[in-house]
mmCIF file of C-alpha atoms and ligand atoms in Angstrom:
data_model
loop_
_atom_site.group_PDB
_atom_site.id
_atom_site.type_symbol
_atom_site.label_atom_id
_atom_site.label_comp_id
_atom_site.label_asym_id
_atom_site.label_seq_id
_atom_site.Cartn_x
_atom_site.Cartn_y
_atom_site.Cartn_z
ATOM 1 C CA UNK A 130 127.096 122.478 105.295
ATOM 2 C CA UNK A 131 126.377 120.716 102.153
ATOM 3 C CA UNK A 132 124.315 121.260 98.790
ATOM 4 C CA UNK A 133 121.331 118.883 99.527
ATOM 5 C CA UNK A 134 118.087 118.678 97.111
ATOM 6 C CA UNK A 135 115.031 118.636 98.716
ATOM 7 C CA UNK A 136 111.155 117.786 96.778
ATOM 8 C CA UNK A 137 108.822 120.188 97.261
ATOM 9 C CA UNK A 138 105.213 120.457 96.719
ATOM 10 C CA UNK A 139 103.261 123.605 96.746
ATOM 11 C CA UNK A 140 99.294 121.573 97.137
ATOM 12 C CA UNK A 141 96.223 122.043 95.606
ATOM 13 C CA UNK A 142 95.146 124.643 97.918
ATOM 14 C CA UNK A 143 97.797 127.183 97.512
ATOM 15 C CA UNK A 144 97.473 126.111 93.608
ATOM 16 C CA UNK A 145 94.057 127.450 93.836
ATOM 17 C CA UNK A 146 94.868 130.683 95.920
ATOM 18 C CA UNK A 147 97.245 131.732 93.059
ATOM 19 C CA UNK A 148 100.312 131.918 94.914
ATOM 20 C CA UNK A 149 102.310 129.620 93.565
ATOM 21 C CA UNK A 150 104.929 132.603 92.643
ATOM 22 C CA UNK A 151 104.540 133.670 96.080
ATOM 23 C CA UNK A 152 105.772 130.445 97.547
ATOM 24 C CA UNK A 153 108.371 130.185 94.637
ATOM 25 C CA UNK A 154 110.337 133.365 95.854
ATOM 26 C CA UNK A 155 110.046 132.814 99.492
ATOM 27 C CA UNK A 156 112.345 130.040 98.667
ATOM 28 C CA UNK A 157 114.362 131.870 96.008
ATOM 29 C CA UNK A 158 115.033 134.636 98.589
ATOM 30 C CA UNK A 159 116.496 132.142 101.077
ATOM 31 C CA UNK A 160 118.831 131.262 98.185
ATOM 32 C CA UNK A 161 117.398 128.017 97.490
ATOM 33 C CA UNK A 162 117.011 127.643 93.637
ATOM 34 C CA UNK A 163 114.120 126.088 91.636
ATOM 35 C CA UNK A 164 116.626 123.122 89.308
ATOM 36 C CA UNK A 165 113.494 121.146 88.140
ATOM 37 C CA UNK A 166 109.761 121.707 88.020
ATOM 38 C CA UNK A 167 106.183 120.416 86.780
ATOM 39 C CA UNK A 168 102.301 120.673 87.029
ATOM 40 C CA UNK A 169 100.600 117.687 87.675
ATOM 41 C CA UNK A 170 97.450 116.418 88.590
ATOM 42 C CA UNK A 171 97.523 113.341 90.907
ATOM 43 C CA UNK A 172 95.959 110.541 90.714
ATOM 44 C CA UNK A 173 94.790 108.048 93.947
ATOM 45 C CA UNK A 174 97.577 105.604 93.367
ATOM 46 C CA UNK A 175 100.148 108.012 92.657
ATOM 47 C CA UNK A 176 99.572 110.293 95.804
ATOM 48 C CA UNK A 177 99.014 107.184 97.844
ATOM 49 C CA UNK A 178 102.427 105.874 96.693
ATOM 50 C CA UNK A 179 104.024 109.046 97.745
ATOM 51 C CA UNK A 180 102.384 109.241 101.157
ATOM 52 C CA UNK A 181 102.760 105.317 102.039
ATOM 53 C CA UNK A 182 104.720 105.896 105.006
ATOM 54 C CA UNK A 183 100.976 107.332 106.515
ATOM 55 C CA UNK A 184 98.911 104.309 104.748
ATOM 56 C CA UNK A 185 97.872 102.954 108.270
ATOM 57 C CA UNK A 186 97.231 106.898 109.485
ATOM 58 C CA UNK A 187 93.602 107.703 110.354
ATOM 59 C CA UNK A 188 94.254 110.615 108.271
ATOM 60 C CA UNK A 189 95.367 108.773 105.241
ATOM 61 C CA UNK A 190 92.137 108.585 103.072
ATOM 62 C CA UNK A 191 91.818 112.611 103.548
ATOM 63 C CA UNK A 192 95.252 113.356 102.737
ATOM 64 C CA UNK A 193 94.864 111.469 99.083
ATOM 65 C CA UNK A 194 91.448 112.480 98.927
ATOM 66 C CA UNK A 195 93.224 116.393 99.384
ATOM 67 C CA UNK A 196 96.142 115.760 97.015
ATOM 68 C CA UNK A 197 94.186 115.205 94.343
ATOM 69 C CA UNK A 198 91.614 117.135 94.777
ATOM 70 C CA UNK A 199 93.554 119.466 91.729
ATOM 71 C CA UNK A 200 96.696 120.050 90.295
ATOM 72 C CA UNK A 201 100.022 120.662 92.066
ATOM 73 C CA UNK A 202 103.413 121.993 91.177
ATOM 74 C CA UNK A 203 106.028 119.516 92.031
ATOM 75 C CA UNK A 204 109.742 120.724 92.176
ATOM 76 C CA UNK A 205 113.081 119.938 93.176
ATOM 77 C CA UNK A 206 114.784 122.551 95.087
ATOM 78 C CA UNK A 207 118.890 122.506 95.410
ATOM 79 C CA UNK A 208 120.752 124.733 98.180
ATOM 80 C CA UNK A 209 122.996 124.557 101.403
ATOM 81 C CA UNK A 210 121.535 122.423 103.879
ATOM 82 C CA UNK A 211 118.073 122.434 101.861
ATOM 83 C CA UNK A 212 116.170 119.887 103.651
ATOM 84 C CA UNK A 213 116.173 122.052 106.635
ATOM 85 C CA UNK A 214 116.150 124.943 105.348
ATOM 86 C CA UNK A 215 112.582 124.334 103.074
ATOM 87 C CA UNK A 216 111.535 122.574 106.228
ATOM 88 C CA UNK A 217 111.770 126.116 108.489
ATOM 89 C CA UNK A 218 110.434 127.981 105.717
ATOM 90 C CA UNK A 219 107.262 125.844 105.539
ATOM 91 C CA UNK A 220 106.364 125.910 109.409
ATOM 92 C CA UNK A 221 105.047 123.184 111.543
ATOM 93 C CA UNK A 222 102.260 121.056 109.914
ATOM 94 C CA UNK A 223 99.087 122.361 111.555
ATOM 95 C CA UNK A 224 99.156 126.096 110.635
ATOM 96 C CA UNK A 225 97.736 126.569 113.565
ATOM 97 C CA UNK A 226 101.463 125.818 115.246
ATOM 98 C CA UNK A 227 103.577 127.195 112.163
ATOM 99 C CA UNK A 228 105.847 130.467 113.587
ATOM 100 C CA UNK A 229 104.832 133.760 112.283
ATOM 101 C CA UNK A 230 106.247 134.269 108.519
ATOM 102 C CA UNK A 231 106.395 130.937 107.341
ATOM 103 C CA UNK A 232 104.430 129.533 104.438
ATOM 104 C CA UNK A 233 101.863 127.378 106.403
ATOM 105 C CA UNK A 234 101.410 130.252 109.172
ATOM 106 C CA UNK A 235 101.051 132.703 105.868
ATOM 107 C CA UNK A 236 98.825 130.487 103.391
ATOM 108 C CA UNK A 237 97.370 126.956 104.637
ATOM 109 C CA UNK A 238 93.715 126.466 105.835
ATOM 110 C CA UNK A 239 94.069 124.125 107.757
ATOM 111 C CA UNK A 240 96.038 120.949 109.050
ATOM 112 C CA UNK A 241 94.917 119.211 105.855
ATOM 113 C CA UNK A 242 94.887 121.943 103.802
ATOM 114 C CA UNK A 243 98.490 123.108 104.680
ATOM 115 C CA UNK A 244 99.946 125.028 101.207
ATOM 116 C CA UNK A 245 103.163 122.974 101.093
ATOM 117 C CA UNK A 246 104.788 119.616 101.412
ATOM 118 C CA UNK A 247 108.782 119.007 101.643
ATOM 119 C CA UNK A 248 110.885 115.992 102.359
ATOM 120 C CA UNK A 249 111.625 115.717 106.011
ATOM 121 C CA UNK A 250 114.985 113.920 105.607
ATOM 122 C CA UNK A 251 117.851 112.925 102.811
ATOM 123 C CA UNK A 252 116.256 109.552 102.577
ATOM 124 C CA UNK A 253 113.219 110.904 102.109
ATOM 125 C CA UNK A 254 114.064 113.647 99.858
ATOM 126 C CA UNK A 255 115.931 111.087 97.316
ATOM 127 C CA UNK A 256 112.825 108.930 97.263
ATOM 128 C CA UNK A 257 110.299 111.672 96.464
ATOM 129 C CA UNK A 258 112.829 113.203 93.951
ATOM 130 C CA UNK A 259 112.898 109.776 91.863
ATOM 131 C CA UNK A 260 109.340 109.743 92.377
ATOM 132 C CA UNK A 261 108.436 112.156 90.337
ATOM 133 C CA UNK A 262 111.487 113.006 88.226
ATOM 134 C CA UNK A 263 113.844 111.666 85.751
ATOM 135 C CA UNK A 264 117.617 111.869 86.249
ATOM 136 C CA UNK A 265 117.476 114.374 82.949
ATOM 137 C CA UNK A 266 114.544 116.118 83.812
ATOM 138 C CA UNK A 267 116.798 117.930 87.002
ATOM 139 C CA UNK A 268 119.069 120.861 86.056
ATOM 140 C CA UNK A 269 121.368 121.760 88.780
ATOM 141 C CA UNK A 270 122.968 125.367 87.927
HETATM 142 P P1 LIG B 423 104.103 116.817 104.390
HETATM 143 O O1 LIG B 423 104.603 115.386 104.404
HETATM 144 O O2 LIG B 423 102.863 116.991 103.567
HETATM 145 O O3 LIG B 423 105.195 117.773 104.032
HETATM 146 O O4 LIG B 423 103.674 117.250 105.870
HETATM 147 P P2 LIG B 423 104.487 117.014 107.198
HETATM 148 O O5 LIG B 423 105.767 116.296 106.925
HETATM 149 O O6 LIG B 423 104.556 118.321 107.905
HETATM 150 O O7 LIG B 423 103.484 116.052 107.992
HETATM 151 P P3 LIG B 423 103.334 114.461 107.922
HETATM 152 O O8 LIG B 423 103.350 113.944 109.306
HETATM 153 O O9 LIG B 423 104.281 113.872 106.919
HETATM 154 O O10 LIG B 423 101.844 114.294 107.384
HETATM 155 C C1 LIG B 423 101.540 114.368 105.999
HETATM 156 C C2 LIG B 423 100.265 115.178 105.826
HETATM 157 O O11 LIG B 423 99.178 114.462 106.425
HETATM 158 C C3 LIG B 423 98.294 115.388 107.025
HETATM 159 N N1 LIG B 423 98.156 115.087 108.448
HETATM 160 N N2 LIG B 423 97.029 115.105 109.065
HETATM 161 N N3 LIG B 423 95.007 114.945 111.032
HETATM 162 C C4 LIG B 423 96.258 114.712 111.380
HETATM 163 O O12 LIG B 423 96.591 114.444 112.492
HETATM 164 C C5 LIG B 423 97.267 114.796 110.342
HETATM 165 N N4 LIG B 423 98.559 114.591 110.512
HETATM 166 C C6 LIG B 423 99.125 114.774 109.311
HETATM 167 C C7 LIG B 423 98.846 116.773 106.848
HETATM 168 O O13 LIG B 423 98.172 117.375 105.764
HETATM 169 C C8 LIG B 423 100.298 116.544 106.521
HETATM 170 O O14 LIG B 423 100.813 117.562 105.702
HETATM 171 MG MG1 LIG B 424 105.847 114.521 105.801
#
């Protein structure tokens, strides 16, 4: 297996639950490590840029309406097989479906409201990193 980064977003509705730490150390305790990090609030144009792939999605207007309906905390996380592994610790995207013990089974509302994003592959996950973060601004450890 190989070190892979992976971007992850914990949304605006875990941001307001206060569990932002929560989410942080369910990933630190599957040994994937936090190597850059911010708090941002998004605007329409920059969440619809990150979610283009969905811009023809009924859904779409919702989702940016969602992301920036507050702050976020953006982050890169580095680790064996990361992608993957953020992936199973998020559960499936409709709570609803997520396996017992996962972040979305454990925090998220509801399909829209659903605690987490992270990259679903390595093409993916290098887009979204450059996205939002500067070569310098990543400190792999
Ligand atoms: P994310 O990109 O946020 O990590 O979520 P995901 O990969 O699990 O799901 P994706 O298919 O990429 O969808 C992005 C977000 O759009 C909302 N969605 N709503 N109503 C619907 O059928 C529907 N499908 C997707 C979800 O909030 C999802 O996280
Ligand atoms: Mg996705």
């Amino acid at each position: 297996m190989a070190v892979e980064r992976t971007l992850s977003i914990v949304k605006p509705d875990a941001v307001a639950k206060n569990v932002i730490g929560e989410i942080v150390t369910r990933f630190e305790k599957a040994g994937l490590q936090v190597v850059a990090a911010k708090m941002i609030k998004l605007d329409d144009e920059k969440a619809g840029g990150f979610y283009a792939e969905h811009k023809e999605r009924p859904f779409f207007k919702d989702l940016v309406s969602f992301m920036t309906s507050g702050p976020v905390v953006v982050q890169v996380l580095e680790g064996e097989n990361a992608i993957a592994a953020n992936r199973d610790l998020m559960g499936a995207t409709n709570p609803k479906e997520a396996a017992a013990g996962t972040i979305r089974a454990d925090f998220a509302e509801s399909i829209d409201a659903n605690a987490v994003h992270g990259s679903d592959s390595a093409a993916s996950a290098e887009r979204e990193i450059a996205y939002f973060f500067a070569a310098d601004e990543i400190c792999s450890r």
